[in-house]
Amino acid sequence: MATLMHRDRGPEKKSAEMSQDDEAVPRQPDRRHQRAWVPGIAALLTLLIGASDIYAVLNPDWPHRLHKLKAFVPGTVTNVTRSADVIIGLLLLLLAHGLRRRKRRAWQAVTALLAFDIGIHFFGHAHRIASAVIALVALAVLLYFRDEFYAEGDQRNRWRALWLFGWLVFADIAIGLAYIYFAHGLAADYSLWQRVQEVLYGLVGVSGQVSWYIPARGSLFNVLTSALGLFTLIYSVYLFLRPAEPRARLGSADADRVRELLDKHGDRDSLGYFALRNDKSVIWSPTGKACICYRVVSGVMLASGDPIGDPEAWPSAISLFLDDAARHAWAPAVMGCSELGAEVWCREGDLTALELGDEAIVEVADFSLSGRSMRNVRQMVSRVSRAGYTADVRRVGDIPRAEIDQIVRVADSWRGSQTERGFSMALGRIGAPGDEECVLITAMQEGMVRAVLQLVPWGADGLSLDLMRRDRNAQPGLNDFLIVETIKASPKLGVKRISLNFAVFRAALERGERIGAGPVLKAWRRILVFMSRWFQIESLYKFNAKFSPVWQPRFFVFNHTKDAPRVALAALEAEAFLVWPRIELYRMGRKAARKLGLRKVALKLGLVKKR
């Protein structure tokens, strides 16, 4: 089974070769672990107060005392107070999670809501003084510990939420007016402004001055407008409070600096070149001798592989990485780092490492198709060769641009969906400027391209598998054929080692099928085989094992055991194994913006991309 590398809390012996000009950046005490009970208790109190407000609406025994507002607010006072309770209660429930994550924006919103809630309890509910006292205590605690809620938010989320709230309210009004117009159930001929007021009051659950001579249609209108208002409120607050995810974009200047580090230290990690993905951000050590490329996914600051550059400079880059994660309340995590990388991460960041699986590495000099263990691969390669397939192994820089474009078009046509999988071991492009040292292998049959492989540089004498696509109607075993042909051509390319796919939990799959395996190991293997129906776990292991590779362990580093499920979901999302459905509201907004010519507004909402 996977092994766990516990965080090492004792003193560590630093490397004797640590350079004096790139010492680890002095870090302030980690604020995430200081007074950790404050955000937890604040979130719990907020959750209880919000639930109490909603319960008060469901319990009809609570009296209301806002009779003085009758002259100013249309409709019954009961509806007003119940609507206020529901809205405040729902908002507090939504904001509790933000408080637990030390969000400054959530703290500001909760303090304002609690102040308003206290006023309603004291002056609107005679029998809810106790609830008001609890809310008052919670407000005092929040104000006293205000410095504990420091996490920064994303300004884009704030403006996008405000813009979208306005558009949703406009859409709600349009839907409500359309219902009033087509229902034909009004008791009198009301003006347009009176009808708009009725919709606005309905959005907050309040009855207005408009009367219906068919009660059923009036009840349906109230349900419709209340549901629209509730959706508008919840979705806008979600956008306002959701984790900040900065636009991950590796600029050309940073990419050039990363390439310089890869030229010097790229042979240390087979995943180093994948840091050049366009959708990653980068953090540099103070001297620029090391960097960490990452992406923020669902509130998780996710890096992949080892830090790039001189290992002596890794601690300073890791310190800056962890400081940035703490400042935004992101959960730090690393996918697929080596054993050395896991040790440094655990030592410098007080993190935990889990052995995630093994990377298959083929030593070109030791590879041979002879022998019983290679019988399956040998037969597949012979069958493909007899079918008339040939392989062309070339550096990307040696292929004409027109041919690369044709290969890209053909390879894209084989994709089963538009979702591009990969994060830690995928570059996400073919033939882009700067990737001239990548190796592109094409399988040809009767002048047509039937399969494509791409491998990225791994130092000066290695390659790492990136892309593997083929025509679904092509001969089975074509990928085996291309890998073997690549290994045969490696001496001419100056390549001595090739990294293949990553096998998740490879040790558990291998040991669980052996004779004498214990019941726990067998059960764990059965779970992995069952999960292989949706994720390529067993199939990748068996595919890699056919080439008799050398297995190198890879680790998954995270902050705390309680963060493991959240980090695992973020990793699946980053690798595109888990794709959340998107609300069609964005597509509708895009179409409406195009029809109305409101492209600038759509750009601010993020509904369309800049060209």
Coordinates of C-alpha atoms in Angstrom, one line a residue:
M1 CA 0.0 0.0 0.0
A2 CA 1.0 3.6 -0.3
T3 CA 3.4 4.8 2.4
L4 CA 3.1 7.9 4.4
M5 CA 6.0 10.2 5.0
H6 CA 5.1 12.1 8.1
R7 CA 6.0 15.7 8.6
D8 CA 9.3 16.0 10.4
R9 CA 9.0 18.3 13.4
G10 CA 12.5 17.7 14.7
P11 CA 15.6 19.7 13.7
E12 CA 16.9 18.8 10.3
K13 CA 20.5 18.8 9.2
K14 CA 20.9 21.3 6.4
S15 CA 22.9 20.5 3.4
A16 CA 26.6 21.3 3.8
E17 CA 26.6 22.7 0.3
M18 CA 24.0 25.3 0.9
S19 CA 25.1 28.5 -0.7
Q20 CA 25.4 31.7 1.4
D21 CA 23.6 33.9 -1.1
D22 CA 20.4 32.0 -1.3
E23 CA 19.5 31.0 2.3
A24 CA 15.9 30.1 3.0
V25 CA 13.8 33.2 3.3
P26 CA 13.1 33.9 7.0
R27 CA 9.4 33.1 7.5
Q28 CA 7.0 34.6 10.0
P29 CA 5.2 32.0 12.2
D30 CA 2.6 30.3 10.1
R31 CA -0.6 32.1 10.9
R32 CA -2.7 29.1 9.8
H33 CA -1.7 27.3 13.0
Q34 CA -2.0 30.3 15.3
R35 CA -5.3 30.5 17.1
A36 CA -6.8 27.9 14.8
W37 CA -9.8 27.7 17.0
V38 CA -10.9 31.2 16.3
P39 CA -12.1 30.8 12.7
G40 CA -13.6 27.4 13.6
I41 CA -15.7 28.7 16.4
A42 CA -16.6 31.9 14.5
A43 CA -17.8 29.8 11.6
L44 CA -19.8 27.5 13.9
L45 CA -21.5 30.4 15.7
T46 CA -22.4 32.0 12.4
L47 CA -23.8 28.7 11.1
L48 CA -25.9 28.3 14.2
I49 CA -27.2 31.9 14.1
G50 CA -28.1 31.5 10.4
A51 CA -29.9 28.2 11.1
S52 CA -31.7 29.9 14.0
D53 CA -33.0 32.7 11.7
I54 CA -34.3 30.2 9.2
Y55 CA -35.9 28.1 11.9
A56 CA -37.7 31.1 13.2
V57 CA -39.5 31.4 9.9
L58 CA -40.5 27.8 9.8
N59 CA -41.8 28.1 13.4
P60 CA -45.1 30.1 13.3
D61 CA -45.1 30.7 17.1
W62 CA -42.6 33.6 16.8
P63 CA -44.6 36.9 17.0
H64 CA -43.6 40.0 15.0
R65 CA -43.6 43.5 16.2
L66 CA -42.8 45.7 13.2
H67 CA -46.2 47.3 13.0
K68 CA -44.8 50.8 12.7
L69 CA -43.4 49.9 9.3
K70 CA -46.8 49.3 7.8
A71 CA -47.0 52.8 6.4
F72 CA -43.7 52.5 4.6
V73 CA -43.6 48.8 3.4
P74 CA -46.3 47.4 1.2
G75 CA -47.8 44.1 2.2
T76 CA -47.9 42.4 5.6
V77 CA -45.3 43.0 8.3
T78 CA -45.1 39.2 8.8
N79 CA -43.8 38.8 5.3
V80 CA -41.2 41.5 5.8
T81 CA -39.7 40.1 8.9
R82 CA -39.8 36.5 7.6
S83 CA -38.1 37.6 4.4
A84 CA -35.4 39.4 6.3
D85 CA -34.8 36.4 8.5
V86 CA -34.6 34.0 5.6
I87 CA -32.2 36.3 3.7
I88 CA -29.9 36.9 6.6
G89 CA -30.0 33.3 7.7
L90 CA -29.0 32.1 4.2
L91 CA -26.3 34.6 3.9
L92 CA -24.8 33.6 7.3
L93 CA -24.9 30.0 6.3
L94 CA -23.0 30.8 3.1
L95 CA -20.5 33.0 4.8
A96 CA -19.7 30.5 7.6
H97 CA -17.3 28.6 5.2
G98 CA -15.5 31.8 4.3
L99 CA -15.0 32.6 8.0
R100 CA -13.5 29.1 8.6
R101 CA -11.0 29.8 5.9
R102 CA -10.1 33.2 7.4
K103 CA -11.5 35.2 4.5
R104 CA -11.4 39.0 5.2
R105 CA -14.3 39.6 2.9
A106 CA -16.5 37.1 4.7
W107 CA -15.6 38.7 8.0
Q108 CA -16.7 42.1 6.7
A109 CA -20.0 40.7 5.4
V110 CA -20.8 38.7 8.6
T111 CA -20.1 41.6 10.9
A112 CA -22.5 43.8 8.9
L113 CA -25.2 41.1 8.8
L114 CA -24.9 40.4 12.5
A115 CA -25.3 44.0 13.3
F116 CA -28.5 44.1 11.2
D117 CA -29.7 40.8 12.6
I118 CA -29.3 42.1 16.2
G119 CA -31.4 45.1 15.4
I120 CA -34.2 42.9 14.0
H121 CA -34.0 40.6 17.1
F122 CA -34.2 43.5 19.6
F123 CA -36.8 45.6 17.9
G124 CA -38.7 43.0 15.8
H125 CA -39.0 39.9 17.9
A126 CA -40.1 40.2 21.5
H127 CA -39.2 36.6 22.3
R128 CA -35.9 36.4 20.6
I129 CA -33.8 38.5 22.9
A130 CA -31.7 35.5 23.7
S131 CA -30.8 35.0 20.1
A132 CA -29.9 38.7 19.8
V133 CA -27.6 38.3 22.8
I134 CA -25.8 35.4 21.2
A135 CA -25.4 37.3 17.9
L136 CA -24.1 40.3 19.9
V137 CA -21.5 38.1 21.6
A138 CA -20.5 36.6 18.2
L139 CA -20.2 40.1 16.8
A140 CA -18.0 41.2 19.7
V141 CA -15.7 38.2 19.2
L142 CA -15.4 38.8 15.5
L143 CA -14.4 42.4 16.1
Y144 CA -11.9 41.5 18.8
F145 CA -10.2 38.8 16.7
R146 CA -10.5 40.8 13.4
D147 CA -6.8 40.3 12.7
E148 CA -7.3 36.5 12.5
F149 CA -9.3 37.0 9.3
Y150 CA -6.6 38.1 6.9
A151 CA -7.0 36.0 3.8
E152 CA -7.1 38.2 0.6
G153 CA -9.7 37.7 -2.0
D154 CA -9.8 38.2 -5.8
Q155 CA -10.9 41.6 -7.0
R156 CA -12.2 40.0 -10.2
N157 CA -14.6 37.9 -8.2
R158 CA -16.0 41.0 -6.5
W159 CA -16.7 43.0 -9.7
R160 CA -17.9 39.9 -11.5
A161 CA -20.4 39.2 -8.7
L162 CA -21.7 42.7 -8.8
W163 CA -22.1 42.8 -12.5
L164 CA -23.8 39.4 -12.6
F165 CA -26.1 40.4 -9.7
G166 CA -27.3 43.3 -11.7
W167 CA -27.9 41.2 -14.8
L168 CA -29.7 38.5 -12.8
V169 CA -32.0 41.1 -11.2
F170 CA -32.8 42.5 -14.6
A171 CA -33.5 39.0 -15.9
D172 CA -35.7 38.3 -12.8
I173 CA -37.7 41.4 -13.5
A174 CA -38.2 40.5 -17.1
I175 CA -39.3 37.0 -16.2
G176 CA -41.7 38.3 -13.6
L177 CA -43.2 40.9 -15.9
A178 CA -43.6 38.2 -18.6
Y179 CA -45.5 36.0 -16.2
I180 CA -47.8 38.9 -15.2
Y181 CA -48.5 39.8 -18.8
F182 CA -49.2 36.2 -20.0
A183 CA -51.0 35.0 -17.0
H184 CA -53.9 37.5 -17.4
G185 CA -54.9 37.1 -13.7
L186 CA -54.7 40.7 -12.4
A187 CA -57.7 42.1 -10.5
A188 CA -57.1 45.6 -11.9
D189 CA -55.2 47.4 -14.7
Y190 CA -52.0 48.2 -12.9
S191 CA -49.3 50.5 -14.3
L192 CA -45.9 49.3 -15.4
W193 CA -44.2 50.7 -12.4
Q194 CA -46.6 49.0 -10.0
R195 CA -46.0 45.7 -11.8
V196 CA -42.2 46.2 -11.5
Q197 CA -42.6 47.0 -7.8
E198 CA -44.6 43.8 -7.4
V199 CA -41.8 41.7 -9.0
L200 CA -39.1 43.4 -6.9
Y201 CA -41.1 42.8 -3.7
G202 CA -41.6 39.2 -4.8
L203 CA -37.9 38.6 -5.2
V204 CA -37.5 39.2 -1.5
G205 CA -40.6 37.3 -0.5
V206 CA -42.9 40.2 0.2
S207 CA -46.4 40.7 -1.1
G208 CA -47.0 44.0 -2.8
Q209 CA -50.1 46.0 -3.8
V210 CA -51.0 43.9 -6.9
S211 CA -54.0 41.7 -6.4
W212 CA -55.0 38.5 -8.4
Y213 CA -58.5 37.5 -9.0
I214 CA -57.3 33.9 -9.5
P215 CA -55.5 33.0 -6.2
A216 CA -53.7 30.0 -7.7
R217 CA -51.9 32.3 -10.3
G218 CA -50.9 34.7 -7.5
S219 CA -49.5 31.9 -5.4
L220 CA -47.5 30.6 -8.4
F221 CA -46.2 34.1 -9.0
N222 CA -45.0 34.3 -5.4
V223 CA -43.2 30.9 -5.7
L224 CA -41.6 31.9 -9.0
T225 CA -40.3 35.3 -7.9
S226 CA -39.1 34.0 -4.5
A227 CA -37.2 31.2 -6.2
L228 CA -35.6 33.6 -8.7
G229 CA -34.6 35.9 -5.8
L230 CA -33.2 33.0 -3.8
F231 CA -31.1 31.8 -6.8
T232 CA -29.9 35.3 -7.5
L233 CA -28.8 35.8 -3.9
I234 CA -27.1 32.4 -3.5
Y235 CA -25.3 32.5 -6.9
S236 CA -24.1 36.1 -6.4
V237 CA -22.8 35.4 -2.9
Y238 CA -21.1 32.3 -4.2
L239 CA -19.2 34.3 -6.9
F240 CA -18.4 37.0 -4.3
L241 CA -16.9 34.5 -1.8
R242 CA -15.5 31.7 -4.0
P243 CA -11.8 31.0 -3.7
A244 CA -9.6 33.5 -5.6
E245 CA -8.1 31.8 -8.6
P246 CA -5.7 34.2 -10.3
R247 CA -5.4 34.0 -14.1
A248 CA -2.6 31.4 -14.5
R249 CA -0.5 32.5 -17.4
L250 CA 3.2 31.9 -17.8
G251 CA 4.6 35.0 -19.5
S252 CA 7.3 34.8 -22.1
A253 CA 9.9 36.4 -19.8
D254 CA 9.2 33.9 -17.1
A255 CA 9.2 31.0 -19.6
D256 CA 12.6 32.0 -20.9
R257 CA 14.0 32.1 -17.3
V258 CA 12.5 28.6 -16.6
R259 CA 14.1 27.3 -19.8
E260 CA 17.5 28.6 -18.6
L261 CA 17.0 26.7 -15.3
L262 CA 16.0 23.6 -17.2
D263 CA 19.1 23.8 -19.3
K264 CA 21.2 23.7 -16.1
H265 CA 19.2 21.5 -13.8
G266 CA 16.6 19.8 -16.1
D267 CA 18.1 16.4 -15.7
R268 CA 17.0 16.1 -12.1
D269 CA 13.3 15.8 -12.7
S270 CA 11.5 14.2 -15.7
L271 CA 8.5 16.5 -15.0
G272 CA 10.5 19.7 -15.1
Y273 CA 9.6 20.6 -18.7
F274 CA 5.9 20.4 -18.0
A275 CA 6.3 23.5 -15.8
L276 CA 6.2 25.4 -19.1
R277 CA 2.5 24.8 -19.5
N278 CA 0.8 28.1 -20.5
D279 CA -1.8 27.8 -17.6
K280 CA 0.7 27.9 -14.8
S281 CA 1.9 30.8 -12.6
V282 CA 5.4 30.9 -11.2
I283 CA 7.1 31.9 -7.9
W284 CA 10.8 32.7 -7.9
S285 CA 13.4 32.4 -5.2
P286 CA 15.0 35.7 -4.2
T287 CA 18.2 35.0 -6.3
G288 CA 16.3 33.5 -9.2
K289 CA 18.1 30.1 -8.9
A290 CA 14.9 28.2 -8.3
C291 CA 11.2 28.5 -9.0
I292 CA 7.9 26.7 -8.4
C293 CA 5.2 26.6 -11.1
Y294 CA 1.7 26.2 -9.9
R295 CA -2.0 26.7 -10.5
V296 CA -4.8 27.5 -8.1
V297 CA -7.7 25.1 -8.4
S298 CA -10.8 25.3 -6.0
G299 CA -8.8 27.0 -3.3
V300 CA -5.8 24.7 -3.6
M301 CA -2.4 26.0 -4.6
L302 CA -1.2 23.1 -6.6
A303 CA 2.3 22.5 -7.8
S304 CA 3.7 19.6 -9.7
G305 CA 7.0 17.8 -9.7
D306 CA 10.0 19.1 -7.9
P307 CA 11.0 22.8 -7.7
I308 CA 13.0 23.8 -10.8
G309 CA 16.6 24.9 -10.4
D310 CA 19.4 24.4 -7.9
P311 CA 18.3 22.3 -4.9
E312 CA 20.2 24.7 -2.7
A313 CA 17.6 27.4 -3.6
W314 CA 14.5 25.2 -3.2
P315 CA 13.9 26.1 0.5
S316 CA 13.6 29.8 -0.2
A317 CA 11.2 29.2 -3.1
I318 CA 9.1 26.9 -1.0
S319 CA 8.9 29.5 1.8
L320 CA 7.6 32.1 -0.6
F321 CA 5.2 29.5 -2.0
L322 CA 3.8 28.7 1.4
D323 CA 3.6 32.4 2.4
D324 CA 1.5 33.2 -0.7
A325 CA -0.8 30.2 0.0
A326 CA -1.3 31.4 3.6
R327 CA -2.0 35.0 2.6
H328 CA -4.9 33.9 0.4
A329 CA -6.0 30.9 2.6
W330 CA -5.1 28.4 -0.2
A331 CA -4.3 24.9 0.8
P332 CA -0.7 24.1 -0.5
A333 CA -0.2 20.8 -2.3
V334 CA 2.3 19.2 -4.6
M335 CA 1.6 16.4 -7.1
G336 CA 4.2 13.9 -8.2
C337 CA 7.4 15.2 -6.6
S338 CA 10.4 12.9 -6.1
E339 CA 11.6 11.5 -2.8
L340 CA 14.1 14.3 -2.5
G341 CA 11.5 16.9 -3.3
A342 CA 9.1 15.4 -0.7
E343 CA 11.8 15.5 2.0
V344 CA 12.5 19.2 1.3
W345 CA 8.8 20.1 1.2
C346 CA 8.1 18.3 4.4
R347 CA 11.1 19.8 6.2
E348 CA 10.6 23.4 5.1
G349 CA 6.8 23.5 5.1
D350 CA 5.9 21.2 7.9
L351 CA 3.8 19.2 5.4
T352 CA 2.9 15.5 5.0
A353 CA 3.8 13.3 2.0
L354 CA 1.9 10.3 0.7
E355 CA 3.5 7.9 -1.8
L356 CA 1.2 8.3 -4.7
G357 CA 2.6 5.8 -7.2
D358 CA 5.6 5.1 -9.5
E359 CA 7.0 6.6 -12.6
A360 CA 8.1 4.1 -15.3
I361 CA 11.5 4.9 -16.7
V362 CA 13.0 2.9 -19.6
E363 CA 16.8 2.7 -19.8
V364 CA 17.6 2.7 -23.5
A365 CA 20.8 0.7 -23.2
D366 CA 19.1 -2.1 -21.2
F367 CA 16.0 -2.4 -23.4
S368 CA 15.5 -5.4 -25.5
L369 CA 12.5 -7.2 -27.2
S370 CA 14.0 -10.6 -26.6
G371 CA 12.9 -12.8 -23.8
R372 CA 9.6 -14.2 -22.5
S373 CA 8.7 -11.1 -20.6
M374 CA 8.6 -9.1 -23.8
R375 CA 6.7 -11.6 -25.8
N376 CA 3.4 -9.6 -25.8
V377 CA 5.2 -6.3 -26.9
R378 CA 7.2 -8.2 -29.5
Q379 CA 4.0 -9.8 -31.0
M380 CA 2.2 -6.4 -31.1
V381 CA 5.1 -4.7 -32.8
S382 CA 5.4 -7.4 -35.4
R383 CA 1.6 -7.4 -36.1
V384 CA 1.6 -3.6 -36.6
S385 CA 4.6 -3.7 -38.9
R386 CA 3.0 -6.4 -41.1
A387 CA -0.1 -4.2 -41.4
G388 CA 2.1 -1.6 -43.3
Y389 CA 2.7 1.0 -40.5
T390 CA 5.9 2.9 -40.4
A391 CA 7.2 5.4 -37.8
D392 CA 8.9 8.7 -38.3
V393 CA 10.8 10.0 -35.2
R394 CA 11.9 13.6 -35.5
R395 CA 12.6 16.7 -33.4
V396 CA 9.9 19.3 -33.7
G397 CA 12.5 21.8 -34.9
D398 CA 13.1 19.6 -38.0
I399 CA 9.5 19.4 -39.1
P400 CA 8.1 22.0 -41.5
R401 CA 5.4 24.3 -40.0
A402 CA 2.8 23.2 -42.5
E403 CA 3.3 19.6 -41.6
I404 CA 3.0 20.3 -37.9
D405 CA -0.3 22.2 -38.4
Q406 CA -1.6 19.2 -40.4
I407 CA -0.6 16.8 -37.6
V408 CA -2.3 19.0 -35.0
R409 CA -5.5 19.1 -37.0
V410 CA -5.5 15.3 -37.5
A411 CA -4.7 14.6 -33.8
D412 CA -7.4 16.9 -32.6
S413 CA -10.0 15.1 -34.7
W414 CA -9.2 11.9 -32.7
R415 CA -10.1 13.4 -29.4
G416 CA -13.2 12.0 -27.8
S417 CA -14.1 15.3 -26.1
Q418 CA -12.9 18.9 -26.0
T419 CA -11.6 18.5 -22.5
E420 CA -7.8 18.3 -22.5
R421 CA -6.6 16.1 -19.7
G422 CA -3.3 16.6 -18.0
F423 CA -1.5 18.9 -15.6
S424 CA 1.5 17.3 -14.0
M425 CA 2.6 15.2 -17.0
A426 CA 1.1 17.0 -20.0
L427 CA 2.4 20.0 -22.0
G428 CA -1.0 20.8 -23.6
R429 CA 0.4 21.9 -27.0
I430 CA 2.2 20.6 -30.1
G431 CA 4.9 22.5 -32.1
A432 CA 4.7 25.8 -30.2
P433 CA 7.7 28.2 -30.4
G434 CA 10.3 27.2 -27.9
D435 CA 9.5 23.5 -28.1
E436 CA 11.8 22.7 -30.9
E437 CA 13.7 20.1 -28.8
C438 CA 10.5 18.0 -28.3
V439 CA 10.4 14.7 -30.2
L440 CA 7.3 14.0 -32.3
I441 CA 6.7 10.5 -33.5
T442 CA 4.1 9.8 -36.2
A443 CA 2.7 6.5 -37.4
M444 CA 2.0 6.4 -41.2
Q445 CA -0.1 4.0 -43.2
E446 CA -0.5 4.5 -46.9
G447 CA 0.6 8.1 -46.6
M448 CA -1.9 8.9 -43.8
V449 CA -1.1 9.8 -40.2
R450 CA -2.7 7.2 -37.9
A451 CA -1.1 8.0 -34.5
V452 CA 1.0 10.7 -32.8
L453 CA 3.3 10.6 -29.9
Q454 CA 5.1 13.6 -28.4
L455 CA 7.9 13.5 -25.8
V456 CA 9.4 16.5 -24.1
P457 CA 13.1 17.0 -23.1
W458 CA 14.3 15.6 -19.8
G459 CA 17.7 17.2 -19.4
A460 CA 20.3 16.7 -22.1
D461 CA 19.9 12.9 -22.5
G462 CA 16.3 12.1 -21.6
L463 CA 12.7 12.3 -22.9
S464 CA 9.4 12.3 -21.0
L465 CA 6.2 11.1 -22.6
D466 CA 3.7 13.9 -23.1
L467 CA 1.0 13.1 -25.7
M468 CA -0.3 9.8 -27.0
R469 CA -3.1 9.9 -29.5
R470 CA -4.2 7.5 -32.3
D471 CA -7.0 6.9 -34.7
R472 CA -9.6 4.7 -33.1
N473 CA -9.9 2.6 -36.3
A474 CA -6.1 2.0 -36.4
Q475 CA -4.4 -1.3 -35.6
P476 CA -4.4 -2.3 -31.9
G477 CA -0.9 -2.1 -30.4
L478 CA 0.0 1.0 -32.4
N479 CA 1.2 2.9 -29.2
D480 CA 3.4 -0.1 -28.3
F481 CA 4.9 0.1 -31.8
L482 CA 5.6 3.8 -31.6
I483 CA 7.3 3.6 -28.2
V484 CA 9.5 0.7 -29.4
E485 CA 10.5 2.7 -32.5
T486 CA 11.3 5.7 -30.3
I487 CA 13.5 3.6 -28.1
K488 CA 15.3 2.3 -31.2
A489 CA 15.9 5.8 -32.6
S490 CA 17.0 7.1 -29.2
P491 CA 20.8 6.6 -29.7
K492 CA 20.7 8.9 -32.8
L493 CA 18.9 11.5 -30.8
G494 CA 21.4 11.3 -27.9
V495 CA 18.7 9.9 -25.6
K496 CA 19.6 7.5 -22.8
R497 CA 16.4 7.3 -20.8
I498 CA 12.7 7.7 -21.5
S499 CA 10.0 8.4 -18.9
L500 CA 6.7 6.7 -19.7
N501 CA 3.3 7.2 -18.0
F502 CA 2.8 7.5 -14.3
A503 CA 1.2 4.5 -12.5
V504 CA -0.9 5.5 -9.6
F505 CA -0.7 3.1 -6.6
R506 CA 1.5 0.8 -8.7
A507 CA 2.9 -1.0 -5.6
A508 CA -0.5 -1.9 -4.3
L509 CA -1.7 -3.3 -7.6
E510 CA 1.5 -5.3 -8.0
R511 CA 1.7 -6.7 -4.5
G512 CA -2.0 -7.3 -4.2
E513 CA -2.1 -9.9 -6.9
R514 CA 0.8 -11.9 -5.5
I515 CA 0.4 -15.2 -3.7
G516 CA 0.3 -14.6 0.0
A517 CA -0.9 -11.1 -0.1
G518 CA -2.8 -10.1 3.1
P519 CA -6.6 -9.4 3.2
V520 CA -6.0 -5.6 3.6
L521 CA -3.8 -5.4 0.5
K522 CA -6.2 -7.6 -1.5
A523 CA -9.1 -5.4 -0.5
W524 CA -7.2 -2.2 -1.4
R525 CA -6.3 -3.7 -4.8
R526 CA -10.0 -4.6 -5.5
I527 CA -10.9 -1.0 -4.7
L528 CA -8.3 0.3 -7.2
V529 CA -9.5 -2.2 -9.8
F530 CA -13.1 -1.0 -9.3
M531 CA -12.0 2.6 -9.6
S532 CA -10.3 1.7 -12.9
R533 CA -13.7 1.7 -14.5
W534 CA -13.6 5.5 -14.5
F535 CA -9.9 6.3 -14.0
Q536 CA -7.0 4.7 -15.9
I537 CA -5.3 3.1 -12.9
E538 CA -4.9 -0.6 -13.7
S539 CA -4.6 -0.1 -17.5
L540 CA -1.7 2.4 -17.2
Y541 CA 0.1 0.2 -14.8
K542 CA -0.2 -2.8 -17.1
F543 CA 0.8 -0.8 -20.1
N544 CA 3.9 0.6 -18.5
A545 CA 4.9 -2.8 -17.0
K546 CA 5.1 -4.3 -20.5
F547 CA 8.3 -2.4 -21.2
S548 CA 10.1 -3.7 -18.0
P549 CA 10.8 -0.2 -16.7
V550 CA 12.7 1.0 -13.7
W551 CA 10.1 2.3 -11.2
Q552 CA 10.7 5.6 -9.4
P553 CA 8.4 6.5 -6.5
R554 CA 6.4 9.8 -6.7
F555 CA 4.8 11.5 -3.8
F556 CA 1.8 13.6 -3.0
V557 CA 2.5 16.4 -0.5
F558 CA -0.3 18.3 1.4
N559 CA -0.7 20.4 4.5
H560 CA -2.9 18.3 6.8
T561 CA -4.9 15.1 6.8
K562 CA -8.2 17.0 6.9
D563 CA -7.2 18.8 3.7
A564 CA -6.5 15.5 1.9
P565 CA -10.0 15.1 0.3
R566 CA -10.2 18.7 -0.8
V567 CA -6.7 18.5 -2.3
A568 CA -7.5 15.2 -4.0
L569 CA -10.6 16.7 -5.6
A570 CA -8.5 19.7 -6.8
A571 CA -5.9 17.4 -8.3
L572 CA -8.6 15.4 -10.2
E573 CA -10.0 18.7 -11.4
A574 CA -6.6 20.0 -12.5
E575 CA -5.9 16.7 -14.4
A576 CA -9.4 17.1 -15.9
F577 CA -10.5 13.7 -14.6
L578 CA -13.2 15.6 -12.7
V579 CA -15.0 18.2 -14.8
W580 CA -17.7 20.2 -13.1
P581 CA -20.8 21.0 -15.2
R582 CA -21.0 24.7 -16.0
I583 CA -24.2 26.6 -15.6
E584 CA -25.8 27.5 -18.9
L585 CA -26.2 31.1 -17.6
Y586 CA -22.8 31.9 -19.1
R587 CA -23.8 30.6 -22.5
M588 CA -27.0 32.5 -22.4
G589 CA -25.2 35.7 -21.4
R590 CA -22.8 35.2 -24.2
K591 CA -25.5 34.9 -26.8
A592 CA -27.4 37.9 -25.3
A593 CA -24.3 40.0 -25.4
R594 CA -23.6 39.2 -29.0
K595 CA -27.2 39.9 -30.1
L596 CA -27.3 43.2 -28.1
G597 CA -23.8 44.2 -29.1
L598 CA -22.7 44.4 -25.4
R599 CA -19.3 42.9 -25.9
K600 CA -17.6 45.2 -23.4
V601 CA -20.1 44.2 -20.6
A602 CA -19.6 40.5 -21.5
L603 CA -15.8 40.9 -21.2
K604 CA -16.2 42.4 -17.7
L605 CA -18.4 39.4 -16.7
G606 CA -15.9 37.0 -18.2
L607 CA -18.5 35.6 -20.6
V608 CA -16.3 36.0 -23.6
K609 CA -12.5 36.0 -24.0
K610 CA -10.4 38.7 -25.5
R611 CA -9.1 38.0 -29.0

